[in-house]
PDB file of C-alpha atoms in Angstrom:
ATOM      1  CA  UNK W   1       8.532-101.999  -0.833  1.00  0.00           C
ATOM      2  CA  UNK W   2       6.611-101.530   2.044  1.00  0.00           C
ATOM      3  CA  UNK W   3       2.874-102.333   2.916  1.00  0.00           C
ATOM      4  CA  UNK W   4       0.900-101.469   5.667  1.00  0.00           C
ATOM      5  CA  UNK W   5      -1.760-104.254   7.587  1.00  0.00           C
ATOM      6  CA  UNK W   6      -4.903-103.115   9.354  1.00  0.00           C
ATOM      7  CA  UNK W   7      -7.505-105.381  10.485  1.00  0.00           C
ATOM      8  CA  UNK W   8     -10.623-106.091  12.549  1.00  0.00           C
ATOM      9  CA  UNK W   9     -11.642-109.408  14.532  1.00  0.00           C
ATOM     10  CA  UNK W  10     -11.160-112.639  12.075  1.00  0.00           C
ATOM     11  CA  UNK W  11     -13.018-115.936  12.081  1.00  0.00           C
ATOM     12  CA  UNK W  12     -11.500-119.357  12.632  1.00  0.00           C
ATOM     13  CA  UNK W  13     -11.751-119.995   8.132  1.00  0.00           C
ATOM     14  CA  UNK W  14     -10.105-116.950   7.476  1.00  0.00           C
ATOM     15  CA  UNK W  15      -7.134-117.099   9.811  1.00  0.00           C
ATOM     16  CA  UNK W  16      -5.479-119.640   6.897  1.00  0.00           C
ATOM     17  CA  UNK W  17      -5.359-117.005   4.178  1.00  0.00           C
ATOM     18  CA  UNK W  18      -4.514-114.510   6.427  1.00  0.00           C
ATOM     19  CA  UNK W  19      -0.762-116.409   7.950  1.00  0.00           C
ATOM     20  CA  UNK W  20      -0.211-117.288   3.818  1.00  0.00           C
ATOM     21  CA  UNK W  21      -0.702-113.400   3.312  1.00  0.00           C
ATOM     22  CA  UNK W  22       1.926-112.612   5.514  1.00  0.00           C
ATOM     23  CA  UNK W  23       4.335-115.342   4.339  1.00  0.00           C
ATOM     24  CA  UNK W  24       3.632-114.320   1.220  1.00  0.00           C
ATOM     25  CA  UNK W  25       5.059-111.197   1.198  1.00  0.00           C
ATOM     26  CA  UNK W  26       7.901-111.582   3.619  1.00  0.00           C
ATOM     27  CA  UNK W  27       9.060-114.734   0.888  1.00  0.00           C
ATOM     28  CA  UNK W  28       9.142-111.749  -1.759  1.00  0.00           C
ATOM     29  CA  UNK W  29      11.008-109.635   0.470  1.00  0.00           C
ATOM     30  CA  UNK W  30       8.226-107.229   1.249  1.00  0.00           C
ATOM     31  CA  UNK W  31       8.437-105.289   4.763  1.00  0.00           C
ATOM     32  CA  UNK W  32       5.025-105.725   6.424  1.00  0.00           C
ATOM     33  CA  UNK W  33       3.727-103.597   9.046  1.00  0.00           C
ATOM     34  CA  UNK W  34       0.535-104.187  10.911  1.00  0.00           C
ATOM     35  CA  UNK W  35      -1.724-101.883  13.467  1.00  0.00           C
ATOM     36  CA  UNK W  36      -1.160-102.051  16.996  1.00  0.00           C
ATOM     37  CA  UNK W  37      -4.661-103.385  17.463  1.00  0.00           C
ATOM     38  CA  UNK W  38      -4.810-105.812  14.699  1.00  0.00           C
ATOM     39  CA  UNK W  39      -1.768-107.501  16.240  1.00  0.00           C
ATOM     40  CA  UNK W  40      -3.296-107.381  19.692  1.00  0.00           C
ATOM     41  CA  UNK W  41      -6.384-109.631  17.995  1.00  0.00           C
ATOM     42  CA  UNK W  42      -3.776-112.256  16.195  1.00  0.00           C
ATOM     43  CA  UNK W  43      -1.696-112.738  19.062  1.00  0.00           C
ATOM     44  CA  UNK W  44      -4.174-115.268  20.668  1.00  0.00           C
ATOM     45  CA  UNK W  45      -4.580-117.394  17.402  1.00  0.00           C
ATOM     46  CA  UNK W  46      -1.790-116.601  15.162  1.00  0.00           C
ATOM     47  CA  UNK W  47       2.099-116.591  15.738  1.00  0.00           C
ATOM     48  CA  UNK W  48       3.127-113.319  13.857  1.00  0.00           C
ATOM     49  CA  UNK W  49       6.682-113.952  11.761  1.00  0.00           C
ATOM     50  CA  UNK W  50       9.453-112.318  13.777  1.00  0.00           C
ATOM     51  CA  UNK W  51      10.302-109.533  10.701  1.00  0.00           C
ATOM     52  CA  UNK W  52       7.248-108.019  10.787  1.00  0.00           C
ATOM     53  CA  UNK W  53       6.773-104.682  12.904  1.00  0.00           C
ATOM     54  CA  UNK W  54       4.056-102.784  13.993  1.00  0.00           C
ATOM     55  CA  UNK W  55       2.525 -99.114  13.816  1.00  0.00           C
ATOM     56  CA  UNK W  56      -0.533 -96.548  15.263  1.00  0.00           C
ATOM     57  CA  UNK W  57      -1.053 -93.105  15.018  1.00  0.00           C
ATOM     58  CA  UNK W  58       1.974 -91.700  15.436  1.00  0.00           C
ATOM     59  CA  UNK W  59       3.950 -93.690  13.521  1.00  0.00           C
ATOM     60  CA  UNK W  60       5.075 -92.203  10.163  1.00  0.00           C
ATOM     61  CA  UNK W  61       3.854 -94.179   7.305  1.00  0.00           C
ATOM     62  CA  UNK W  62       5.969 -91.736   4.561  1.00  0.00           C
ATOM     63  CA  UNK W  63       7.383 -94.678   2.942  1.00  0.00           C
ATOM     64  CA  UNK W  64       4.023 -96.978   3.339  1.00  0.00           C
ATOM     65  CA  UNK W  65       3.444 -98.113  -0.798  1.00  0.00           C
ATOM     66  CA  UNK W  66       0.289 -99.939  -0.218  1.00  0.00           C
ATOM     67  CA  UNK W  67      -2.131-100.472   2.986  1.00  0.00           C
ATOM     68  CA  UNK W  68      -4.184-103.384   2.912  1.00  0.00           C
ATOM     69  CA  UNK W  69      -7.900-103.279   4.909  1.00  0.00           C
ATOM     70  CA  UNK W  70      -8.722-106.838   5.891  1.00  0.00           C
ATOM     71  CA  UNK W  71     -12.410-106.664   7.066  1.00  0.00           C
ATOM     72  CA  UNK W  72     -15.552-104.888   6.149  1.00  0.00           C
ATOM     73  CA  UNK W  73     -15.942-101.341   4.997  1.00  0.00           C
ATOM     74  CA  UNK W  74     -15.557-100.281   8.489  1.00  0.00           C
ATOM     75  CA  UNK W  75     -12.424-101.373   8.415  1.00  0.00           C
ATOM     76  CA  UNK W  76     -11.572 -99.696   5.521  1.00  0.00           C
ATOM     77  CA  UNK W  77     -12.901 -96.363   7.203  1.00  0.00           C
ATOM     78  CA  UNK W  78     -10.860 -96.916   9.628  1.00  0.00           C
ATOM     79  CA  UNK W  79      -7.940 -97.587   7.066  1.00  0.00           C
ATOM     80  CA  UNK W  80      -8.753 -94.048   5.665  1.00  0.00           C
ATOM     81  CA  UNK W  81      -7.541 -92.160   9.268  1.00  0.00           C
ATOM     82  CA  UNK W  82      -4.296 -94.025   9.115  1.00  0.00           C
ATOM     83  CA  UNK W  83      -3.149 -92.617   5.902  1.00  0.00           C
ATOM     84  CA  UNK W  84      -5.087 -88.866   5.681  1.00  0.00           C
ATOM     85  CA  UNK W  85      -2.946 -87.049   3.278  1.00  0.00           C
ATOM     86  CA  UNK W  86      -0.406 -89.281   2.509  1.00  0.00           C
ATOM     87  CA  UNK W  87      -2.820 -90.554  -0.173  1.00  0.00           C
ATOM     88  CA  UNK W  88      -1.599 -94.112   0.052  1.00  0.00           C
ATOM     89  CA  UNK W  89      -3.383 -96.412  -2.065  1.00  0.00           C
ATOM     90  CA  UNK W  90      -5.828 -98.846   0.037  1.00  0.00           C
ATOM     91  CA  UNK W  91      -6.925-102.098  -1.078  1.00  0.00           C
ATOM     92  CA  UNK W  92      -9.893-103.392   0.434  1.00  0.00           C
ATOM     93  CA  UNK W  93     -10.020-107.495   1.442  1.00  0.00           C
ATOM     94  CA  UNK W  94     -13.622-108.504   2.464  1.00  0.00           C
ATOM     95  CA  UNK W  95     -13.650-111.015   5.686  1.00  0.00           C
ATOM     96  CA  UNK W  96     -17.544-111.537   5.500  1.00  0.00           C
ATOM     97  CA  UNK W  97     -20.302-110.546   3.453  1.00  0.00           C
ATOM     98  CA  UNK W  98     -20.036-108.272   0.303  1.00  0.00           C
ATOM     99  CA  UNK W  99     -19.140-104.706   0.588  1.00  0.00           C
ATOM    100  CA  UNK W 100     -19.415-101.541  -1.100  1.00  0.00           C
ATOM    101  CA  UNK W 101     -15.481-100.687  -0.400  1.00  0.00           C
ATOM    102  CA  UNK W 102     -14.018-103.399   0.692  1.00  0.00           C
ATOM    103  CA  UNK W 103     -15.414-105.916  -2.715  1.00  0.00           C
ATOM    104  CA  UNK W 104     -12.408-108.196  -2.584  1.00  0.00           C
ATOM    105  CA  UNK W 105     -13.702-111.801  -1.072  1.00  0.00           C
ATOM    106  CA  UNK W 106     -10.605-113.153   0.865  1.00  0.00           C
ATOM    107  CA  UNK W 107     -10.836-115.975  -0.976  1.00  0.00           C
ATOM    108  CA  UNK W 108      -9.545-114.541  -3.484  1.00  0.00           C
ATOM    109  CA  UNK W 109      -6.241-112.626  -1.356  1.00  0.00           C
ATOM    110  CA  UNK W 110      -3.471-114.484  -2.908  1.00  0.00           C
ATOM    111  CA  UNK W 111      -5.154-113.596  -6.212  1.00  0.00           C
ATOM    112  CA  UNK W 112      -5.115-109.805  -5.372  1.00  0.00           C
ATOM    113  CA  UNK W 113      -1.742-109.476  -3.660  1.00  0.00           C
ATOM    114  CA  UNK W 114      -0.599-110.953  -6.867  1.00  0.00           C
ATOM    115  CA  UNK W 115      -2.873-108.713  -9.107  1.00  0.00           C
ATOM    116  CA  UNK W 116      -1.649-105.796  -6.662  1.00  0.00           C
ATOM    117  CA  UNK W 117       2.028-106.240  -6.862  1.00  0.00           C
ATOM    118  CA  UNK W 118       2.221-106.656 -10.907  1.00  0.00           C
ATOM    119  CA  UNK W 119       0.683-103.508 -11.017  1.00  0.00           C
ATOM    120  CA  UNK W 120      -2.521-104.293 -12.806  1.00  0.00           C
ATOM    121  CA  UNK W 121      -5.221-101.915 -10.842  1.00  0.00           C
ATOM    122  CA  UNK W 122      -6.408 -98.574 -11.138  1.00  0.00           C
ATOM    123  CA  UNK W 123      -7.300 -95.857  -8.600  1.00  0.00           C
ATOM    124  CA  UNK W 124     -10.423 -94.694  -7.538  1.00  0.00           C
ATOM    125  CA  UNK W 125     -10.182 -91.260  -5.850  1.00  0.00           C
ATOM    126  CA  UNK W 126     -12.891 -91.011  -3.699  1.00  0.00           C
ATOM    127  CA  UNK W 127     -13.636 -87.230  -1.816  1.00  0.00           C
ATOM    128  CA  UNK W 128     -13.794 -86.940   1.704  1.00  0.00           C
ATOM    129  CA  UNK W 129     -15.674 -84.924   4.060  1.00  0.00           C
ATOM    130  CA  UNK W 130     -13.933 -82.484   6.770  1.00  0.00           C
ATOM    131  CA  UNK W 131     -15.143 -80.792   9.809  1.00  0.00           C
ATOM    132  CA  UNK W 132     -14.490 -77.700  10.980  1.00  0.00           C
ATOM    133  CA  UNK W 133     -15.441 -76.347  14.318  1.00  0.00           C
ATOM    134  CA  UNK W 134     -14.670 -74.088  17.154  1.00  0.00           C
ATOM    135  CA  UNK W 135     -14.020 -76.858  19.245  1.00  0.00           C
ATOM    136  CA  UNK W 136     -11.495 -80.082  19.016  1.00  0.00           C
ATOM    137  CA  UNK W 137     -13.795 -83.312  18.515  1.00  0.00           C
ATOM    138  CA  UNK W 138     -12.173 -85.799  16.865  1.00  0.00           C
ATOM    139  CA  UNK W 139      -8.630 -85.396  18.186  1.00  0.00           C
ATOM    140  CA  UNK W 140      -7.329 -83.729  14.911  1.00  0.00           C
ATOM    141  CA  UNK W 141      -8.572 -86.545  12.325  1.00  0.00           C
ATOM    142  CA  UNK W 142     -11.362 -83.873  10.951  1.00  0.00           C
ATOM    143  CA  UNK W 143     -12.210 -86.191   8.344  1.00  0.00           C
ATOM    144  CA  UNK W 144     -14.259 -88.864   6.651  1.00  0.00           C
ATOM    145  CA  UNK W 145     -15.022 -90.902   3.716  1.00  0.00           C
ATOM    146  CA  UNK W 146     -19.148 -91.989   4.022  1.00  0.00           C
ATOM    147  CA  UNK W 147     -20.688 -89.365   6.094  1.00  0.00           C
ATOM    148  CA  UNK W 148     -20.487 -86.773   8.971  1.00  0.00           C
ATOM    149  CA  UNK W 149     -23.891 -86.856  10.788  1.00  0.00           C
ATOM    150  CA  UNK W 150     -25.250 -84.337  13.532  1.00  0.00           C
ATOM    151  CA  UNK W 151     -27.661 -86.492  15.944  1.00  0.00           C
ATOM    152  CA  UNK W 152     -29.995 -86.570  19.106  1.00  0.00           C
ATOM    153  CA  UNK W 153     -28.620 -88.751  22.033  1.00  0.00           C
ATOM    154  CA  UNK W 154     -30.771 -91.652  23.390  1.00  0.00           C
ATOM    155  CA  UNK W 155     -34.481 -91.108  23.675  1.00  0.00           C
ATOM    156  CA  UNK W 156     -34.549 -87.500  24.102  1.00  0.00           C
ATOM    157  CA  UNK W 157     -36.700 -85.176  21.967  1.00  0.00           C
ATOM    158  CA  UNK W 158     -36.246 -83.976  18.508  1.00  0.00           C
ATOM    159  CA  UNK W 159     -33.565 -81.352  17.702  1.00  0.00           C
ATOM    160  CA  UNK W 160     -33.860 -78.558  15.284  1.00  0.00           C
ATOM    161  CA  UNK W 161     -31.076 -78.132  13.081  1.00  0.00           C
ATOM    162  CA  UNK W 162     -30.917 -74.746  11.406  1.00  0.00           C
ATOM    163  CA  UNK W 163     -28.609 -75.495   7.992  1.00  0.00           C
ATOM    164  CA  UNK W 164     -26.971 -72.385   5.893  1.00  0.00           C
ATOM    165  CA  UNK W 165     -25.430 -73.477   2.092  1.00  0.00           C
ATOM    166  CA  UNK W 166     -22.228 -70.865   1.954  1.00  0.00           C
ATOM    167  CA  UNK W 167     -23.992 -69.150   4.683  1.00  0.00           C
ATOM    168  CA  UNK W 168     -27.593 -68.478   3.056  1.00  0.00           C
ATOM    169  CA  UNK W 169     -30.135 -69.959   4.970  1.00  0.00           C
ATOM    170  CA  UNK W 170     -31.614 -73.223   3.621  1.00  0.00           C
ATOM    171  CA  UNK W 171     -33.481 -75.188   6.078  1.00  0.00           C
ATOM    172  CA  UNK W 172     -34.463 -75.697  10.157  1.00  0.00           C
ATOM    173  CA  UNK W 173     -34.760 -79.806  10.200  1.00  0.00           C
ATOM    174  CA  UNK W 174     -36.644 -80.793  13.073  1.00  0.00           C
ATOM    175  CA  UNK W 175     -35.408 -84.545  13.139  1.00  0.00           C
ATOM    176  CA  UNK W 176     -33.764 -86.769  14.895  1.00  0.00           C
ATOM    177  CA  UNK W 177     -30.692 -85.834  13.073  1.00  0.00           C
ATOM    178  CA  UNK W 178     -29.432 -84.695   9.990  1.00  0.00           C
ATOM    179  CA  UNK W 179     -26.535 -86.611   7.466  1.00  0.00           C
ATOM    180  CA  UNK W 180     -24.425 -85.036   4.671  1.00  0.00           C
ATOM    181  CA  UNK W 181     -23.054 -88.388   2.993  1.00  0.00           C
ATOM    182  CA  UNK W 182     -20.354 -88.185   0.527  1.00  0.00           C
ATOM    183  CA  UNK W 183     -20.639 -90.035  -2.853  1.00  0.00           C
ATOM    184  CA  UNK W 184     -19.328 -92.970  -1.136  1.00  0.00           C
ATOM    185  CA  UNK W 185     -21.533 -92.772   1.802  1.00  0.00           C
ATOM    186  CA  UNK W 186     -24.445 -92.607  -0.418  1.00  0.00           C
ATOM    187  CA  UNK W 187     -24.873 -96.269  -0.257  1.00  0.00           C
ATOM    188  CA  UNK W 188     -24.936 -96.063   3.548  1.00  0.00           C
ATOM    189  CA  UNK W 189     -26.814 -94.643   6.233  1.00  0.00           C
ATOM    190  CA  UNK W 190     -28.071 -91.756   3.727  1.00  0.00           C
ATOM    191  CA  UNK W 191     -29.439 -94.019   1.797  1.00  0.00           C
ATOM    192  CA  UNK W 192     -31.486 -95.615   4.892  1.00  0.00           C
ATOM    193  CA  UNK W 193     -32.795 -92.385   5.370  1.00  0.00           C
ATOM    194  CA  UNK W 194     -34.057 -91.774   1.482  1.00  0.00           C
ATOM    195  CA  UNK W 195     -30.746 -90.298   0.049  1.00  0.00           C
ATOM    196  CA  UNK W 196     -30.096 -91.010  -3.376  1.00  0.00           C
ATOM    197  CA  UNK W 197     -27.410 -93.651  -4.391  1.00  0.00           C
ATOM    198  CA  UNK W 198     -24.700 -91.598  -6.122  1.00  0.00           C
ATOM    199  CA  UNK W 199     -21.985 -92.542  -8.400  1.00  0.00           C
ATOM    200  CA  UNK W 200     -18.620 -92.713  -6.603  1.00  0.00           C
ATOM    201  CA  UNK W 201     -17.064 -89.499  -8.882  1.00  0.00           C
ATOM    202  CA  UNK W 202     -19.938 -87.397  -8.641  1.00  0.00           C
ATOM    203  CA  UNK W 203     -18.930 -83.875  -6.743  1.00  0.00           C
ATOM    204  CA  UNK W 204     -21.815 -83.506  -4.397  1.00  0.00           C
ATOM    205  CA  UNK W 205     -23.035 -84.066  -0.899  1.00  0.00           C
ATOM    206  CA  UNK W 206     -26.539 -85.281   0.387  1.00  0.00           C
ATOM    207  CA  UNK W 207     -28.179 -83.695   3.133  1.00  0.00           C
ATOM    208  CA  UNK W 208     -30.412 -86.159   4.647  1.00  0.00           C
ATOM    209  CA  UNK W 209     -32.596 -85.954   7.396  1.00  0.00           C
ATOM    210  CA  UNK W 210     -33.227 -88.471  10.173  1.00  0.00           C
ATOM    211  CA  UNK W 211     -36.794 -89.338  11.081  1.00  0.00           C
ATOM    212  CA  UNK W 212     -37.932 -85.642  10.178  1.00  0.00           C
ATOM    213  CA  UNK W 213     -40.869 -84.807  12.292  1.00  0.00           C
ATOM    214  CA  UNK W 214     -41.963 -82.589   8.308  1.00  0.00           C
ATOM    215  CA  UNK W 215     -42.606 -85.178   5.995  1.00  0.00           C
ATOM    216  CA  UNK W 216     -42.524 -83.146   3.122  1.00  0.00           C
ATOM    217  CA  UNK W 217     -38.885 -82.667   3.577  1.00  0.00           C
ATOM    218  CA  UNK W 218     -36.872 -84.235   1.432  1.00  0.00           C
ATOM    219  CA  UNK W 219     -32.923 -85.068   1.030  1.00  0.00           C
ATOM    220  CA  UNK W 220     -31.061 -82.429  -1.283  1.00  0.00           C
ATOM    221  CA  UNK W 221     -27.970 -82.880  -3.593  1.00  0.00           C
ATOM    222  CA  UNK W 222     -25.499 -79.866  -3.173  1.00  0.00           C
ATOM    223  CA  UNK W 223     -21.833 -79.138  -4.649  1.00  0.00           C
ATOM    224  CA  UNK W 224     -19.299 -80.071  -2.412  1.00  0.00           C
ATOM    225  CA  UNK W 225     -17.660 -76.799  -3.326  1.00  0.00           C
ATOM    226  CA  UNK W 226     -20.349 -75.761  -0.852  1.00  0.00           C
ATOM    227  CA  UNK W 227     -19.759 -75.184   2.748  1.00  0.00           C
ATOM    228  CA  UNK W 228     -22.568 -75.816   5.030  1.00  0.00           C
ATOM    229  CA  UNK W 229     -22.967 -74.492   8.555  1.00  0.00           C
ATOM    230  CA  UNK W 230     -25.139 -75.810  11.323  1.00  0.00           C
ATOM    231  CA  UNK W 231     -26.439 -74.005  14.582  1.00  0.00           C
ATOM    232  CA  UNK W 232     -28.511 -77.015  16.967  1.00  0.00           C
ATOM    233  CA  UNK W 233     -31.295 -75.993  19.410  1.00  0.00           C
ATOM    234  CA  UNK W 234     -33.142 -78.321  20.917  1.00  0.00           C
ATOM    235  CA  UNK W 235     -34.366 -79.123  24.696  1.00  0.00           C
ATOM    236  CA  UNK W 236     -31.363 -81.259  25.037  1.00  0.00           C
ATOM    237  CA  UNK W 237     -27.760 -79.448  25.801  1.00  0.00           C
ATOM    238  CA  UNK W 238     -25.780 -82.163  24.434  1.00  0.00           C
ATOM    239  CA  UNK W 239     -25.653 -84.401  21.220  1.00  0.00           C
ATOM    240  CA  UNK W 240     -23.147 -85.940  19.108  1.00  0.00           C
ATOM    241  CA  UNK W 241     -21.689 -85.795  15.973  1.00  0.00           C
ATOM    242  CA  UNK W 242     -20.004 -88.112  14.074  1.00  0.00           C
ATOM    243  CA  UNK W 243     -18.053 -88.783  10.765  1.00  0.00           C
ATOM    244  CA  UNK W 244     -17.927 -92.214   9.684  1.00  0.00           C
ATOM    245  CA  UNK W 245     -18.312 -94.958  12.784  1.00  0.00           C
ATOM    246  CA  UNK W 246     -16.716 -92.405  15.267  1.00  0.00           C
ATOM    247  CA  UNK W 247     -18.900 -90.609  17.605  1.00  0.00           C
ATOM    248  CA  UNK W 248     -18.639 -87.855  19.829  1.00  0.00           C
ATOM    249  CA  UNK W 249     -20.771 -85.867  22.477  1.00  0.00           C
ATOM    250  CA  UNK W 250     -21.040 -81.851  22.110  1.00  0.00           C
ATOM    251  CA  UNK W 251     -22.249 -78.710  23.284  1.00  0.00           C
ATOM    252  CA  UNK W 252     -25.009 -77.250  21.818  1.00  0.00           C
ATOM    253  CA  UNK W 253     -23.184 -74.050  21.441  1.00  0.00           C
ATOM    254  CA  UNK W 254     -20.149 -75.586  19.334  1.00  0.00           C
ATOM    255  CA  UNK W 255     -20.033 -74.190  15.817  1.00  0.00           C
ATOM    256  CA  UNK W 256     -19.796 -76.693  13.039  1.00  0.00           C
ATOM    257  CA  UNK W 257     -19.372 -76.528   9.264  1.00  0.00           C
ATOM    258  CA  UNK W 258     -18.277 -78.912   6.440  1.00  0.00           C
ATOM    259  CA  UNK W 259     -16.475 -79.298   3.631  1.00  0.00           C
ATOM    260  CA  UNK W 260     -14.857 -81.267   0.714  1.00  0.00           C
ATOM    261  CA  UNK W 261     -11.038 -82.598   2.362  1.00  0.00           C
ATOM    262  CA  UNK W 262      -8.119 -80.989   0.278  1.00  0.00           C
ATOM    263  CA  UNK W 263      -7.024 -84.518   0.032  1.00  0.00           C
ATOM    264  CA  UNK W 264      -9.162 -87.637  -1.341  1.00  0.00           C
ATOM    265  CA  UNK W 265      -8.837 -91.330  -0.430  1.00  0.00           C
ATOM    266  CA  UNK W 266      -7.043 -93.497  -3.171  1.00  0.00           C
ATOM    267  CA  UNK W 267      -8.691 -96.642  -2.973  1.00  0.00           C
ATOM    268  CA  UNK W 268      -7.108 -99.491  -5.345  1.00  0.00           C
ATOM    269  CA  UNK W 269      -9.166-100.794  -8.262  1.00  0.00           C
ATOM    270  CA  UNK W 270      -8.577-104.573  -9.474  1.00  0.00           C
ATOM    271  CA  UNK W 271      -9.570-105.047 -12.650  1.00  0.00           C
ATOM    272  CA  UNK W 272     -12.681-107.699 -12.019  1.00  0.00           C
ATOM    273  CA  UNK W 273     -13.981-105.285  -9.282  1.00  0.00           C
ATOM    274  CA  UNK W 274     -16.729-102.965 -10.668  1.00  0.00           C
ATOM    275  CA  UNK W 275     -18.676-100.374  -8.354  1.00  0.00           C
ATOM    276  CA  UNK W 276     -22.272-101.112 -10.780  1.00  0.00           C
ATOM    277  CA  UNK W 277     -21.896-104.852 -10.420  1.00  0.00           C
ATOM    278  CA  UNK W 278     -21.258-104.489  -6.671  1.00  0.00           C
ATOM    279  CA  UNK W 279     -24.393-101.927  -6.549  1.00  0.00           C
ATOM    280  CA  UNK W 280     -26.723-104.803  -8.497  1.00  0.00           C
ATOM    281  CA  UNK W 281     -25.024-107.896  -6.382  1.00  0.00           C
ATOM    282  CA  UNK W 282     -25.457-106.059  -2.778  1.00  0.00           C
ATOM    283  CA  UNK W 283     -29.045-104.206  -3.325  1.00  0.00           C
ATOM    284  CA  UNK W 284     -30.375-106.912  -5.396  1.00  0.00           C
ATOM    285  CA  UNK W 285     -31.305-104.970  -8.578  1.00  0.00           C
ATOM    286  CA  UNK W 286     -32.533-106.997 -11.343  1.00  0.00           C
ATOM    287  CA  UNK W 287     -33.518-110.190  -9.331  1.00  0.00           C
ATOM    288  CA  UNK W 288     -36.502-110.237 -11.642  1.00  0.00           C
ATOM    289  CA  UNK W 289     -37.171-113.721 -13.787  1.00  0.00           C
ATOM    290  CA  UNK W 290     -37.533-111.142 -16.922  1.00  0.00           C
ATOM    291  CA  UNK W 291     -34.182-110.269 -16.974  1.00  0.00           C
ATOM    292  CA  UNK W 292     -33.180-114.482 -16.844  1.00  0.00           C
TER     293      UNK W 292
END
């Protein structure tokens, strides 16, 4: 067996749990493989064992069994580009506060490697969202779990964003932007912007706008067996788009659609980890003295 490391920046408590992790697994004869980056951010604080190797981009992960995020859900994005349609399971380890994705406390990390390798999870196939365009933007990863967003750079005026659903017109959003949020990303910056919180196996997007100058416009749930096309005008002749936390500046003459990914990510499930007590725990539903 193999598993696969990423990581983000760690604090001083967590370093502990994260050495065991890795002794851990090399004791039960597990070949671990971290990111590039991750082991660029140990290296200062935390002597990596001599078996274990390291990986980016171009490194084929075909014989990857499990990938483990150890950060927030960013990380856990991030996790997401590594794999694409290799489908390799992901099990998200949270290194602060509570997340939507990554819901396992690191506390608890000996617990869930354990959990993990006796093969008591489940997997929760969440859809992604691809981008196709006219022009390269994202260096070939066209994909992303939470959201791809179209969006006015720095203080500059408003943008219109004329929107077509399978390419009938619906809607010129005169905004600051515009989001269409996966089910997953519902809980994010959609949901900042009004979106609705979805449940993680619904098969829709929300299109969201971002400070929309109309106030009687509203966010709308559509199929994501739709495709939706944009066109941008706006004073401005650059903006950026983004899926998930990476951004990028365009042209406003670059043509842009989106879609549901032929692939989905496979995140792994442990069986105390439940996406409605996460919802209640992280937006505070039911802190009300009548429910006790």
């Amino acid at each position: 067996m193999k598993i696969a490391i990423v990581g983000k920046p760690v604090k001083d408590e967590v370093l502990p749990y994260v050495k065991r992790l890795f002794d851990n697994l090399i004791q039960r004869g597990i070949a671990v493989i971290i990111s590039e980056n991750f082991a660029e951010l140990l290296q200062p604080y935390l002597a990596l064992p001599k078996e274990i190797e390291t990986f980016n981009r171009q490194t084929n992960l075909q014989d990857v069994s499990y990938m483990l995020s150890l950060g927030g859900d960013g990380t856990l994005l991030d996790a997401v580009t590594y794999v694409g349609p290799l489908e390799i399971p992901i099990l998200g380890i949270n290194m602060g506060r509570l997340g939507f994705l990554a819901s396992v406390p690191y506390a608890q990390l000996d617990a869930a490697v354990d959990t993990l390798l006796k093969g008591h999870y489940t997997f929760d196939e969440r859809s992604l969202i691809h981008l196709d365009s006219d022009q390269e933007v994202f260096e070939g990863i066209n994909f992303g779990l939470n959201e791809f967003s179209i969006l006015k750079r720095d203080t500059s005026s408003m943008i219109a964003v004329h929107t077509y659903i399978d390419g009938e017109y619906l809607n010129s959003y005169w905004a600051d932007g515009l989001i269409v949020a996966t089910p997953t990303g519902s809980t994010g910056y959609s949901l900042s912007c009004g979106g609705p919180v979805m449940m993680p196996q619904t098969n829709n997007f929300v299109v969201s706008p971002v400070c929309p100058h109309n106030l009687n416009v509203r966010p709308l749930v559509v199929s994501d067996r739709s495709v939706i096309s944009f066109e941008i005008e706006g004073r401005s002749t650059k903006y950026l788009v983004s899926l998930d936390s990476r951004s990028r500046p365009v042209d406003a003459s670059i043509q842009l659609a989106i879609r549901r990914e032929d692939f989905n990510a496979r995140l792994v499930k442990l069986n105390q980890v439940n996406f409605l007590t996460t919802l209640r725990t992280k937006m505070h539903w039911g802190l009300d003295q009548r429910n006790g």
